[in-house]
Short mmCIF file of C-alpha atoms in Angstrom, two decimals:
data_model
loop_
_atom_site.label_atom_id
_atom_site.label_comp_id
_atom_site.label_asym_id
_atom_site.label_seq_id
_atom_site.Cartn_x
_atom_site.Cartn_y
_atom_site.Cartn_z
CA UNK A 154 41.58 0.80 15.50
CA UNK A 155 38.95 -1.91 16.00
CA UNK A 156 36.52 0.21 17.99
CA UNK A 157 34.79 1.86 15.00
CA UNK A 158 34.09 -1.40 13.08
CA UNK A 159 32.80 -3.03 16.26
CA UNK A 160 30.53 -0.05 16.91
CA UNK A 161 29.37 -0.15 13.30
CA UNK A 162 28.48 -3.84 13.59
CA UNK A 163 26.53 -3.19 16.78
CA UNK A 164 24.65 -0.35 15.08
CA UNK A 165 23.82 -2.51 12.05
CA UNK A 166 22.56 -5.30 14.28
CA UNK A 167 20.36 -2.84 16.15
CA UNK A 168 18.93 -1.53 12.91
CA UNK A 169 18.42 -5.10 11.67
CA UNK A 170 16.43 -6.02 14.78
CA UNK A 171 14.25 -2.93 14.42
CA UNK A 172 13.63 -3.52 10.72
CA UNK A 173 12.72 -7.19 11.20
CA UNK A 174 10.53 -6.47 14.24
CA UNK A 175 8.49 -3.93 12.27
CA UNK A 176 8.66 -5.32 8.72
CA UNK A 177 7.70 -8.96 9.30
CA UNK A 178 4.34 -8.25 11.02
CA UNK A 179 3.70 -5.45 8.50
CA UNK A 180 4.18 -7.93 5.65
CA UNK A 181 1.68 -10.30 7.24
CA UNK A 182 -0.89 -7.54 7.59
CA UNK A 183 -0.36 -6.41 3.98
CA UNK A 184 -0.86 -9.93 2.65
CA UNK A 185 -3.97 -10.48 4.80
CA UNK A 186 -5.84 -7.57 3.22
CA UNK A 187 -6.14 -9.02 -0.34
CA UNK A 188 -7.40 -12.25 1.20
CA UNK A 189 -10.67 -10.45 1.97
CA UNK A 190 -11.45 -10.20 -1.75
CA UNK A 191 -10.22 -13.73 -2.40
CA UNK A 192 -12.60 -15.08 0.24
CA UNK A 193 -15.48 -13.03 -1.18
CA UNK A 194 -14.70 -14.26 -4.70
CA UNK A 195 -14.51 -17.90 -3.63
CA UNK A 196 -17.89 -17.72 -1.88
CA UNK A 197 -19.74 -15.55 -4.40
CA UNK A 198 -18.31 -17.50 -7.34
CA UNK A 199 -20.54 -20.45 -6.48
CA UNK A 200 -23.65 -18.28 -6.82
CA UNK A 201 -23.12 -17.83 -10.56
CA UNK A 202 -21.09 -16.08 -13.22
CA UNK A 203 -23.18 -12.90 -13.19
CA UNK A 204 -22.78 -12.54 -9.42
CA UNK A 205 -19.03 -13.07 -9.64
CA UNK A 206 -18.75 -10.54 -12.48
CA UNK A 207 -20.74 -8.03 -10.42
CA UNK A 208 -18.43 -8.62 -7.45
CA UNK A 209 -15.42 -8.10 -9.72
CA UNK A 210 -16.64 -4.68 -10.87
CA UNK A 211 -17.74 -3.51 -7.42
CA UNK A 212 -14.64 -4.76 -5.59
CA UNK A 213 -12.36 -3.08 -8.15
CA UNK A 214 -14.17 0.21 -7.52
CA UNK A 215 -13.97 -0.18 -3.74
CA UNK A 216 -10.30 -1.15 -3.84
CA UNK A 217 -9.50 1.89 -5.97
CA UNK A 218 -11.50 4.21 -3.72
CA UNK A 219 -9.82 2.96 -0.55
CA UNK A 220 -6.31 2.88 -2.06
CA UNK A 221 -6.65 6.56 -2.98
CA UNK A 222 -6.90 7.32 0.74
CA UNK A 223 -3.87 5.24 1.77
CA UNK A 224 -2.22 8.55 2.68
CA UNK A 225 -4.24 8.32 5.91
CA UNK A 226 -1.87 5.54 7.00
CA UNK A 227 1.32 7.01 5.54
CA UNK A 228 0.97 10.60 6.77
CA UNK A 229 -0.25 9.50 10.21
CA UNK A 230 2.66 7.08 10.64
CA UNK A 231 5.22 9.80 9.96
CA UNK A 232 3.57 12.44 12.15
CA UNK A 233 3.02 10.10 15.11
CA UNK A 234 6.53 8.63 14.88
CA UNK A 235 8.08 12.11 15.04
CA UNK A 236 6.29 12.86 18.29
CA UNK A 237 7.25 9.46 19.69
CA UNK A 238 10.87 10.27 18.91
CA UNK A 239 10.47 13.63 20.64
CA UNK A 240 9.21 11.78 23.73
CA UNK A 241 5.74 13.34 23.64
CA UNK A 242 3.32 10.38 23.60
CA UNK A 243 0.20 12.45 24.40
CA UNK A 244 0.87 14.66 21.37
CA UNK A 245 1.60 11.55 19.28
CA UNK A 246 -1.77 10.03 20.10
CA UNK A 247 -3.49 13.40 19.67
CA UNK A 248 -1.98 13.59 16.19
CA UNK A 249 -3.26 10.08 15.50
CA UNK A 250 -6.77 11.05 16.60
CA UNK A 251 -6.73 13.93 14.12
CA UNK A 252 -5.98 11.42 11.36
CA UNK A 253 -8.81 9.16 12.54
CA UNK A 254 -11.31 12.04 12.60
CA UNK A 255 -10.22 12.98 9.07
CA UNK A 256 -10.87 9.35 8.03
CA UNK A 257 -14.40 9.53 9.46
CA UNK A 258 -15.16 12.75 7.57
CA UNK A 259 -13.78 11.42 4.29
CA UNK A 260 -15.67 8.16 4.72
CA UNK A 261 -18.94 10.00 5.25
CA UNK A 262 -18.31 12.06 2.09
CA UNK A 263 -17.65 8.90 0.05
CA UNK A 264 -20.91 7.31 1.28
CA UNK A 265 -22.82 10.45 0.33
CA UNK A 266 -21.45 10.15 -3.21
CA UNK A 267 -21.60 6.39 -3.76
CA UNK A 268 -25.12 5.59 -2.47
CA UNK A 269 -27.03 7.71 -5.00
CA UNK A 270 -24.50 7.33 -7.83
CA UNK A 271 -23.81 3.57 -7.58
CA UNK A 272 -25.81 2.55 -10.70
CA UNK A 273 -24.16 5.26 -12.82
CA UNK A 274 -20.69 4.36 -11.53
CA UNK A 275 -21.21 0.68 -12.31
CA UNK A 276 -22.51 1.54 -15.78
CA UNK A 277 -19.52 3.83 -16.39
CA UNK A 278 -17.16 0.92 -15.74
CA UNK A 279 -18.85 -1.19 -18.39
CA UNK A 280 -20.61 -3.85 -16.34
CA UNK A 281 -22.88 -6.07 -18.43
CA UNK A 282 -26.65 -5.88 -18.06
CA UNK A 283 -26.68 -9.17 -16.15
CA UNK A 284 -23.81 -8.25 -13.79
CA UNK A 285 -24.77 -4.59 -13.19
CA UNK A 286 -27.59 -5.23 -10.65
CA UNK A 287 -25.30 -7.41 -8.54
CA UNK A 288 -22.46 -4.90 -8.79
CA UNK A 289 -24.78 -2.08 -7.73
CA UNK A 290 -26.10 -4.06 -4.76
CA UNK A 291 -22.62 -4.99 -3.57
CA UNK A 292 -21.26 -1.47 -4.09
CA UNK A 293 -24.09 0.25 -2.21
CA UNK A 294 -23.94 -2.04 0.80
CA UNK A 295 -20.14 -2.19 0.94
CA UNK A 296 -19.88 1.59 0.74
CA UNK A 297 -21.40 1.69 4.23
CA UNK A 298 -18.18 0.11 5.45
CA UNK A 299 -15.87 2.68 3.80
CA UNK A 300 -15.65 4.91 6.92
CA UNK A 301 -14.56 1.85 8.88
CA UNK A 302 -12.01 0.96 6.19
CA UNK A 303 -10.57 4.47 6.31
CA UNK A 304 -10.50 4.45 10.12
CA UNK A 305 -8.56 1.18 9.88
CA UNK A 306 -6.03 2.90 7.58
CA UNK A 307 -5.58 5.89 9.90
CA UNK A 308 -5.45 3.79 13.07
CA UNK A 309 -2.94 1.46 11.45
CA UNK A 310 -0.81 4.54 10.83
CA UNK A 311 -1.14 5.50 14.50
CA UNK A 312 0.11 2.12 15.69
CA UNK A 313 2.91 2.00 13.14
CA UNK A 314 4.00 5.43 14.32
CA UNK A 315 3.99 4.05 17.87
CA UNK A 316 6.38 1.34 16.54
CA UNK A 317 3.69 -1.35 16.78
CA UNK A 318 3.08 -3.47 13.67
CA UNK A 319 2.03 -6.61 15.55
CA UNK A 320 -1.42 -5.34 16.54
CA UNK A 321 -2.35 -4.54 12.90
CA UNK A 322 -1.28 -8.08 11.96
CA UNK A 323 -3.50 -9.63 14.64
CA UNK A 324 -6.43 -7.41 13.66
CA UNK A 325 -5.99 -8.24 9.97
CA UNK A 326 -5.94 -11.98 10.67
CA UNK A 327 -9.01 -11.71 12.91
CA UNK A 328 -10.79 -9.62 10.29
CA UNK A 329 -10.03 -12.15 7.55
CA UNK A 330 -11.38 -15.05 9.61
CA UNK A 331 -14.50 -13.10 10.61
CA UNK A 332 -15.08 -11.97 7.03
CA UNK A 333 -14.94 -15.54 5.70
CA UNK A 334 -17.26 -16.89 8.39
CA UNK A 335 -19.78 -14.05 8.02
CA UNK A 336 -19.78 -14.32 4.23
CA UNK A 337 -20.48 -18.04 4.32
CA UNK A 338 -23.20 -17.63 6.95
CA UNK A 339 -24.98 -14.71 5.29
CA UNK A 340 -24.61 -15.81 1.65
CA UNK A 341 -25.67 -19.42 2.10
CA UNK A 342 -26.99 -19.79 5.67
CA UNK A 343 -29.24 -16.73 5.52
CA UNK A 344 -29.74 -16.98 1.76
CA UNK A 345 -28.87 -13.32 1.14
CA UNK A 346 -26.73 -13.99 -1.94
CA UNK A 347 -24.27 -11.31 -2.97
CA UNK A 348 -25.85 -8.87 -0.51
CA UNK A 349 -24.82 -11.24 2.27
CA UNK A 350 -21.23 -11.11 1.08
CA UNK A 351 -21.32 -7.31 1.16
CA UNK A 352 -22.85 -7.22 4.64
CA UNK A 353 -20.30 -9.73 5.90
CA UNK A 354 -17.47 -7.50 4.70
CA UNK A 355 -19.06 -4.38 6.22
CA UNK A 356 -19.48 -6.09 9.59
CA UNK A 357 -15.91 -7.41 9.56
CA UNK A 358 -14.50 -4.00 8.66
CA UNK A 359 -16.55 -2.29 11.38
CA UNK A 360 -15.31 -4.84 13.91
CA UNK A 361 -11.71 -4.19 12.87
CA UNK A 362 -12.24 -0.44 13.22
CA UNK A 363 -13.78 -0.98 16.67
CA UNK A 364 -10.75 -2.96 17.83
CA UNK A 365 -8.37 -0.28 16.57
CA UNK A 366 -10.39 2.49 18.20
CA UNK A 367 -10.41 0.59 21.49
CA UNK A 368 -6.61 0.31 21.41
CA UNK A 369 -6.10 3.98 20.49
CA UNK A 370 -8.67 5.27 23.00
CA UNK A 371 -7.05 3.26 25.81
CA UNK A 372 -3.70 4.80 24.89
CA UNK A 373 -5.23 8.26 24.81
CA UNK A 374 -6.76 7.86 28.26
CA UNK A 375 -3.53 6.40 29.64
CA UNK A 376 -1.53 9.40 28.46
CA UNK A 377 -4.19 12.08 28.96
CA UNK A 378 -4.65 12.85 25.26
CA UNK A 379 -7.89 14.46 24.10
CA UNK A 380 -10.26 12.42 21.94
CA UNK A 381 -12.30 15.38 20.68
CA UNK A 382 -12.05 16.48 17.06
CA UNK A 383 -9.73 19.44 16.61
CA UNK A 384 -10.35 21.49 13.46
CA UNK A 385 -6.75 22.75 13.23
CA UNK A 386 -5.34 19.26 13.73
CA UNK A 387 -7.69 17.69 11.17
CA UNK A 388 -6.81 20.44 8.69
CA UNK A 389 -3.08 19.82 9.27
CA UNK A 390 -3.57 16.09 8.69
CA UNK A 391 -5.40 16.81 5.44
CA UNK A 392 -2.68 19.20 4.28
CA UNK A 393 0.01 16.60 5.00
CA UNK A 394 -2.00 14.03 3.05
CA UNK A 395 -2.55 16.07 -0.13
CA UNK A 396 0.97 15.55 -1.58
CA UNK A 397 0.75 11.83 -0.81
CA UNK A 398 -2.65 11.75 -2.51
CA UNK A 399 -1.05 13.26 -5.63
CA UNK A 400 1.70 10.63 -5.43
CA UNK A 401 -0.83 7.80 -5.12
CA UNK A 402 -3.02 9.08 -7.96
CA UNK A 403 0.03 9.38 -10.21
CA UNK A 404 1.01 5.80 -9.44
CA UNK A 405 -2.54 4.60 -10.11
CA UNK A 406 -2.44 6.45 -13.44
CA UNK A 407 0.77 4.63 -14.36
CA UNK A 408 -0.81 1.25 -13.64
CA UNK A 409 -3.97 2.16 -15.57
CA UNK A 410 -1.93 3.28 -18.60
CA UNK A 411 0.05 0.04 -18.51
CA UNK A 412 -3.15 -2.03 -18.44
CA UNK A 413 -4.71 0.01 -21.25
CA UNK A 414 -1.62 -0.45 -23.43
CA UNK A 415 -1.56 -4.20 -22.70
CA UNK A 416 -5.21 -4.43 -23.74
CA UNK A 417 -4.35 -2.85 -27.11
CA UNK A 418 -1.65 -5.48 -27.70
CA UNK A 419 -4.13 -8.37 -27.82
CA UNK A 420 -5.94 -10.93 -25.66
CA UNK A 421 -2.84 -13.01 -24.90
CA UNK A 422 -0.89 -9.90 -23.90
CA UNK A 423 -3.54 -8.51 -21.55
CA UNK A 424 -4.03 -11.93 -19.98
CA UNK A 425 -0.28 -12.30 -19.46
CA UNK A 426 -0.06 -8.72 -18.17
CA UNK A 427 -2.69 -9.37 -15.51
CA UNK A 428 -0.81 -12.45 -14.34
CA UNK A 429 2.48 -10.57 -14.17
CA UNK A 430 0.85 -7.58 -12.47
CA UNK A 431 -0.58 -9.85 -9.78
CA UNK A 432 2.92 -11.25 -9.14
CA UNK A 433 4.43 -7.75 -9.20
CA UNK A 434 1.89 -6.66 -6.58
CA UNK A 435 2.72 -9.66 -4.38
CA UNK A 436 6.44 -8.87 -4.58
CA UNK A 437 5.60 -5.27 -3.73
CA UNK A 438 4.10 -6.40 -0.41
CA UNK A 439 7.46 -7.82 0.69
CA UNK A 440 9.27 -4.62 -0.28
CA UNK A 441 6.54 -2.35 1.10
CA UNK A 442 6.94 -4.03 4.50
CA UNK A 443 10.50 -2.67 4.68
CA UNK A 444 9.18 0.73 3.56
CA UNK A 445 6.65 0.71 6.41
CA UNK A 446 9.45 -0.04 8.86
CA UNK A 447 11.30 2.88 7.29
CA UNK A 448 8.40 5.27 7.84
CA UNK A 449 8.22 4.41 11.55
CA UNK A 450 11.97 4.30 12.24
CA UNK A 451 12.95 7.43 10.30
CA UNK A 452 10.11 9.47 11.79
CA UNK A 453 11.20 8.44 15.29
CA UNK A 454 14.86 9.33 14.70
CA UNK A 455 14.04 12.72 13.22
CA UNK A 456 11.59 13.47 16.02
CA UNK A 457 14.38 12.73 18.49
CA UNK A 458 16.67 15.17 16.64
CA UNK A 459 19.05 12.37 15.61
CA UNK A 460 19.80 13.07 11.94
CA UNK A 461 22.91 10.86 12.00
CA UNK A 462 20.83 7.95 13.28
CA UNK A 463 18.23 8.59 10.57
CA UNK A 464 20.89 8.59 7.86
CA UNK A 465 22.47 5.39 9.20
CA UNK A 466 19.06 3.69 9.39
CA UNK A 467 18.32 4.79 5.82
CA UNK A 468 21.61 3.32 4.61
CA UNK A 469 20.93 0.00 6.33
CA UNK A 470 17.37 -0.20 4.97
CA UNK A 471 18.66 0.43 1.44
CA UNK A 472 21.00 -2.54 1.92
CA UNK A 473 17.99 -4.58 3.02
CA UNK A 474 16.03 -3.42 -0.02
CA UNK A 475 18.80 -4.49 -2.39
CA UNK A 476 19.23 -7.87 -0.69
CA UNK A 477 15.51 -8.65 -0.61
CA UNK A 478 15.15 -7.44 -4.21
CA UNK A 479 17.92 -9.78 -5.38
CA UNK A 480 16.34 -12.68 -3.48
CA UNK A 481 12.91 -11.99 -4.98
CA UNK A 482 14.39 -11.69 -8.47
CA UNK A 483 16.12 -15.07 -8.18
CA UNK A 484 12.89 -16.56 -6.81
CA UNK A 485 10.92 -15.28 -9.81
CA UNK A 486 13.42 -16.79 -12.25
CA UNK A 487 13.43 -20.17 -10.51
CA UNK A 488 9.64 -20.43 -10.11
CA UNK A 489 8.58 -19.18 -13.55
CA UNK A 490 7.80 -22.69 -14.86
CA UNK A 491 5.71 -23.43 -11.76
CA UNK A 492 4.02 -20.04 -11.37
CA UNK A 493 2.46 -19.53 -14.78
CA UNK A 494 0.51 -22.85 -14.98
CA UNK A 495 -1.33 -21.81 -11.81
CA UNK A 496 -3.05 -19.09 -13.84
CA UNK A 497 -3.29 -20.39 -17.39
CA UNK A 498 -2.91 -23.45 -19.59
CA UNK A 499 -2.88 -21.34 -22.77
CA UNK A 500 0.58 -21.67 -24.33
CA UNK A 501 0.27 -18.32 -26.13
CA UNK A 502 -0.25 -16.54 -22.79
CA UNK A 503 2.65 -18.44 -21.22
CA UNK A 504 4.98 -17.69 -24.12
CA UNK A 505 4.06 -14.00 -23.92
CA UNK A 506 4.58 -13.83 -20.17
CA UNK A 507 7.93 -15.64 -19.87
CA UNK A 508 10.26 -12.95 -21.31
CA UNK A 509 8.35 -10.17 -19.50
CA UNK A 510 8.76 -12.07 -16.22
CA UNK A 511 12.52 -12.00 -16.75
CA UNK A 512 12.34 -8.20 -16.94
CA UNK A 513 10.39 -8.17 -13.68
CA UNK A 514 12.98 -10.42 -12.04
CA UNK A 515 15.90 -8.26 -13.16
CA UNK A 516 14.21 -5.08 -11.91
CA UNK A 517 13.58 -6.31 -8.35
CA UNK A 518 16.79 -4.87 -6.82
CA UNK A 519 15.82 -1.49 -8.30
CA UNK A 520 12.32 -1.90 -6.86
CA UNK A 521 13.81 -2.78 -3.48
CA UNK A 522 15.70 0.51 -3.26
CA UNK A 523 12.72 2.49 -4.60
CA UNK A 524 10.31 1.12 -1.99
CA UNK A 525 12.79 1.71 0.83
CA UNK A 526 13.62 5.30 -0.13
CA UNK A 527 9.93 6.01 -0.70
CA UNK A 528 9.25 4.86 2.86
CA UNK A 529 12.20 6.82 4.25
CA UNK A 530 11.03 10.08 2.66
CA UNK A 531 7.45 9.44 3.81
CA UNK A 532 8.75 8.91 7.33
CA UNK A 533 10.57 12.22 7.02
CA UNK A 534 7.34 13.95 6.01
CA UNK A 535 8.81 14.82 2.61
CA UNK A 536 5.46 14.48 0.83
CA UNK A 537 5.74 17.49 -1.53
CA UNK A 538 8.95 16.13 -3.06
CA UNK A 539 7.39 12.67 -3.45
CA UNK A 540 4.43 14.22 -5.26
CA UNK A 541 6.60 16.13 -7.75
CA UNK A 542 8.88 13.12 -8.26
CA UNK A 543 5.94 10.87 -9.09
CA UNK A 544 4.45 13.43 -11.47
CA UNK A 545 7.81 13.54 -13.27
CA UNK A 546 7.86 9.74 -13.39
CA UNK A 547 4.37 9.71 -14.90
CA UNK A 548 5.45 12.27 -17.51
CA UNK A 549 8.37 10.03 -18.55
CA UNK A 550 6.46 6.74 -18.44
CA UNK A 551 3.28 7.75 -20.28
CA UNK A 552 4.84 8.49 -23.71
CA UNK A 553 7.21 5.52 -23.45
CA UNK A 554 4.33 3.13 -22.71
CA UNK A 555 1.98 4.62 -25.30
CA UNK A 556 4.63 4.16 -28.00
CA UNK A 557 4.88 0.40 -27.36
CA UNK A 558 2.02 -0.62 -29.72
CA UNK A 559 3.53 1.55 -32.47
CA UNK A 560 7.18 0.60 -32.07
CA UNK A 561 6.55 -3.08 -31.37
CA UNK A 562 8.10 -5.36 -28.77
CA UNK A 563 4.80 -6.42 -27.26
CA UNK A 564 4.38 -7.09 -23.56
CA UNK A 565 8.12 -7.38 -22.98
CA UNK A 566 8.59 -3.81 -24.25
CA UNK A 567 5.77 -2.64 -21.98
CA UNK A 568 7.52 -4.12 -18.95
CA UNK A 569 10.76 -2.52 -20.09
CA UNK A 570 8.80 0.75 -19.90
CA UNK A 571 7.66 -0.25 -16.40
CA UNK A 572 11.30 -0.82 -15.47
CA UNK A 573 12.12 2.61 -16.91
CA UNK A 574 9.43 4.00 -14.64
CA UNK A 575 11.03 2.37 -11.58
CA UNK A 576 14.48 3.59 -12.69
CA UNK A 577 13.23 7.18 -12.89
CA UNK A 578 11.77 6.79 -9.42
CA UNK A 579 15.11 5.41 -8.22
CA UNK A 580 17.00 8.40 -9.59
CA UNK A 581 14.64 11.01 -8.13
CA UNK A 582 14.53 9.31 -4.71
CA UNK A 583 18.29 8.65 -4.60
CA UNK A 584 19.08 12.27 -5.44
CA UNK A 585 16.80 13.46 -2.66
CA UNK A 586 18.19 10.98 -0.13
CA UNK A 587 21.75 11.91 -1.07
CA UNK A 588 21.05 15.64 -0.72
CA UNK A 589 20.10 15.31 2.94
CA UNK A 590 17.34 17.91 2.57
CA UNK A 591 14.86 15.44 4.02
CA UNK A 592 16.76 15.40 7.35
CA UNK A 593 14.49 17.91 9.08
CA UNK A 594 14.49 17.20 12.81
CA UNK A 595 11.94 18.03 15.48
CA UNK A 596 8.51 16.93 16.67
CA UNK A 597 6.95 18.56 13.60
CA UNK A 598 8.34 19.15 10.15
#
């Protein structure tokens, strides 16, 4: 009578060890990435307001461009993990190389577009006449590093699929340190100004890509996997990434609509919204780390043909998502009085943000489950469903958010709409997880 509970406890502990081993380093790597822009801003900010404004425009464009291609990491993680679970490491690494070659091709295409169109792109995003030249300079130079950035995404997916999140953490930390040192040396030591900041970032990103490629190439040689580009494999990687691209673009549209609505509410509301959005993004890193663990673990179980193990791992990760969400929600409530003064001393902004922050705090357990199930379904290669689910979420959120200025309620009502968005995501993901249709086993889906 006691055997089953004992076995269940052992299974839970095994899942817990796997989740922690993958999620904690993944969280560190996720947090390290935004530090690149923080370091750039801190260094460029001392050059002048126009330079900092130009950096703000250019970095926003670069961040958006790179985030659109995050499917390179997600799709590669799932595909590689499946082959690891099937016990075919050469095929796993071969699959990873296809993702890396796709990243190189996409990066070259982005450079070809950005270099000649940089001034028009900067002008389209409303940069002032004083900031535009600096934004154009930074954007043109930094675009040269986009292939390296995309290679980093794809190679990160390879290592995650191989159940290794420690190497990406070490590379991210090394890249951050190198970026800060190069920026300081080139901006001030060499007197290159904002161009020096851009070159420092390009060099750091290329160095990170080189480290990743070294690790992957060594693995390929060790297991006899080919390094040559394979048209069929690259095409398969692209096809797997398209649904995830649709999902990402839909999510970006939701965030853009929310910001546009906040801007219509008034200066205090948009200022408060940006503060809350920055906190929401930070909380998302903690939850996304569990999702990354989910991608790697679920892909491995399904590749090994163990659907029961995948379902049990999913259940345990959902429990983790709820627990972490509750903890983050409590933390937000307790630190509200300390958090807001870090960003503003304007009482009108603080008063606007406080009730909306409560909504964010209350929604964290929902967010925890959403992030986990999102990662589970990505790990299962269930991209088409994720794309349709996010399009449905966008269709529900857009009218609700756009009605906020008309119906009243201010920023708090907008974040209620954001919570509605997360609730719709929860329902669509929970229904899919409960159906079991994502439990497709085998080395390929």
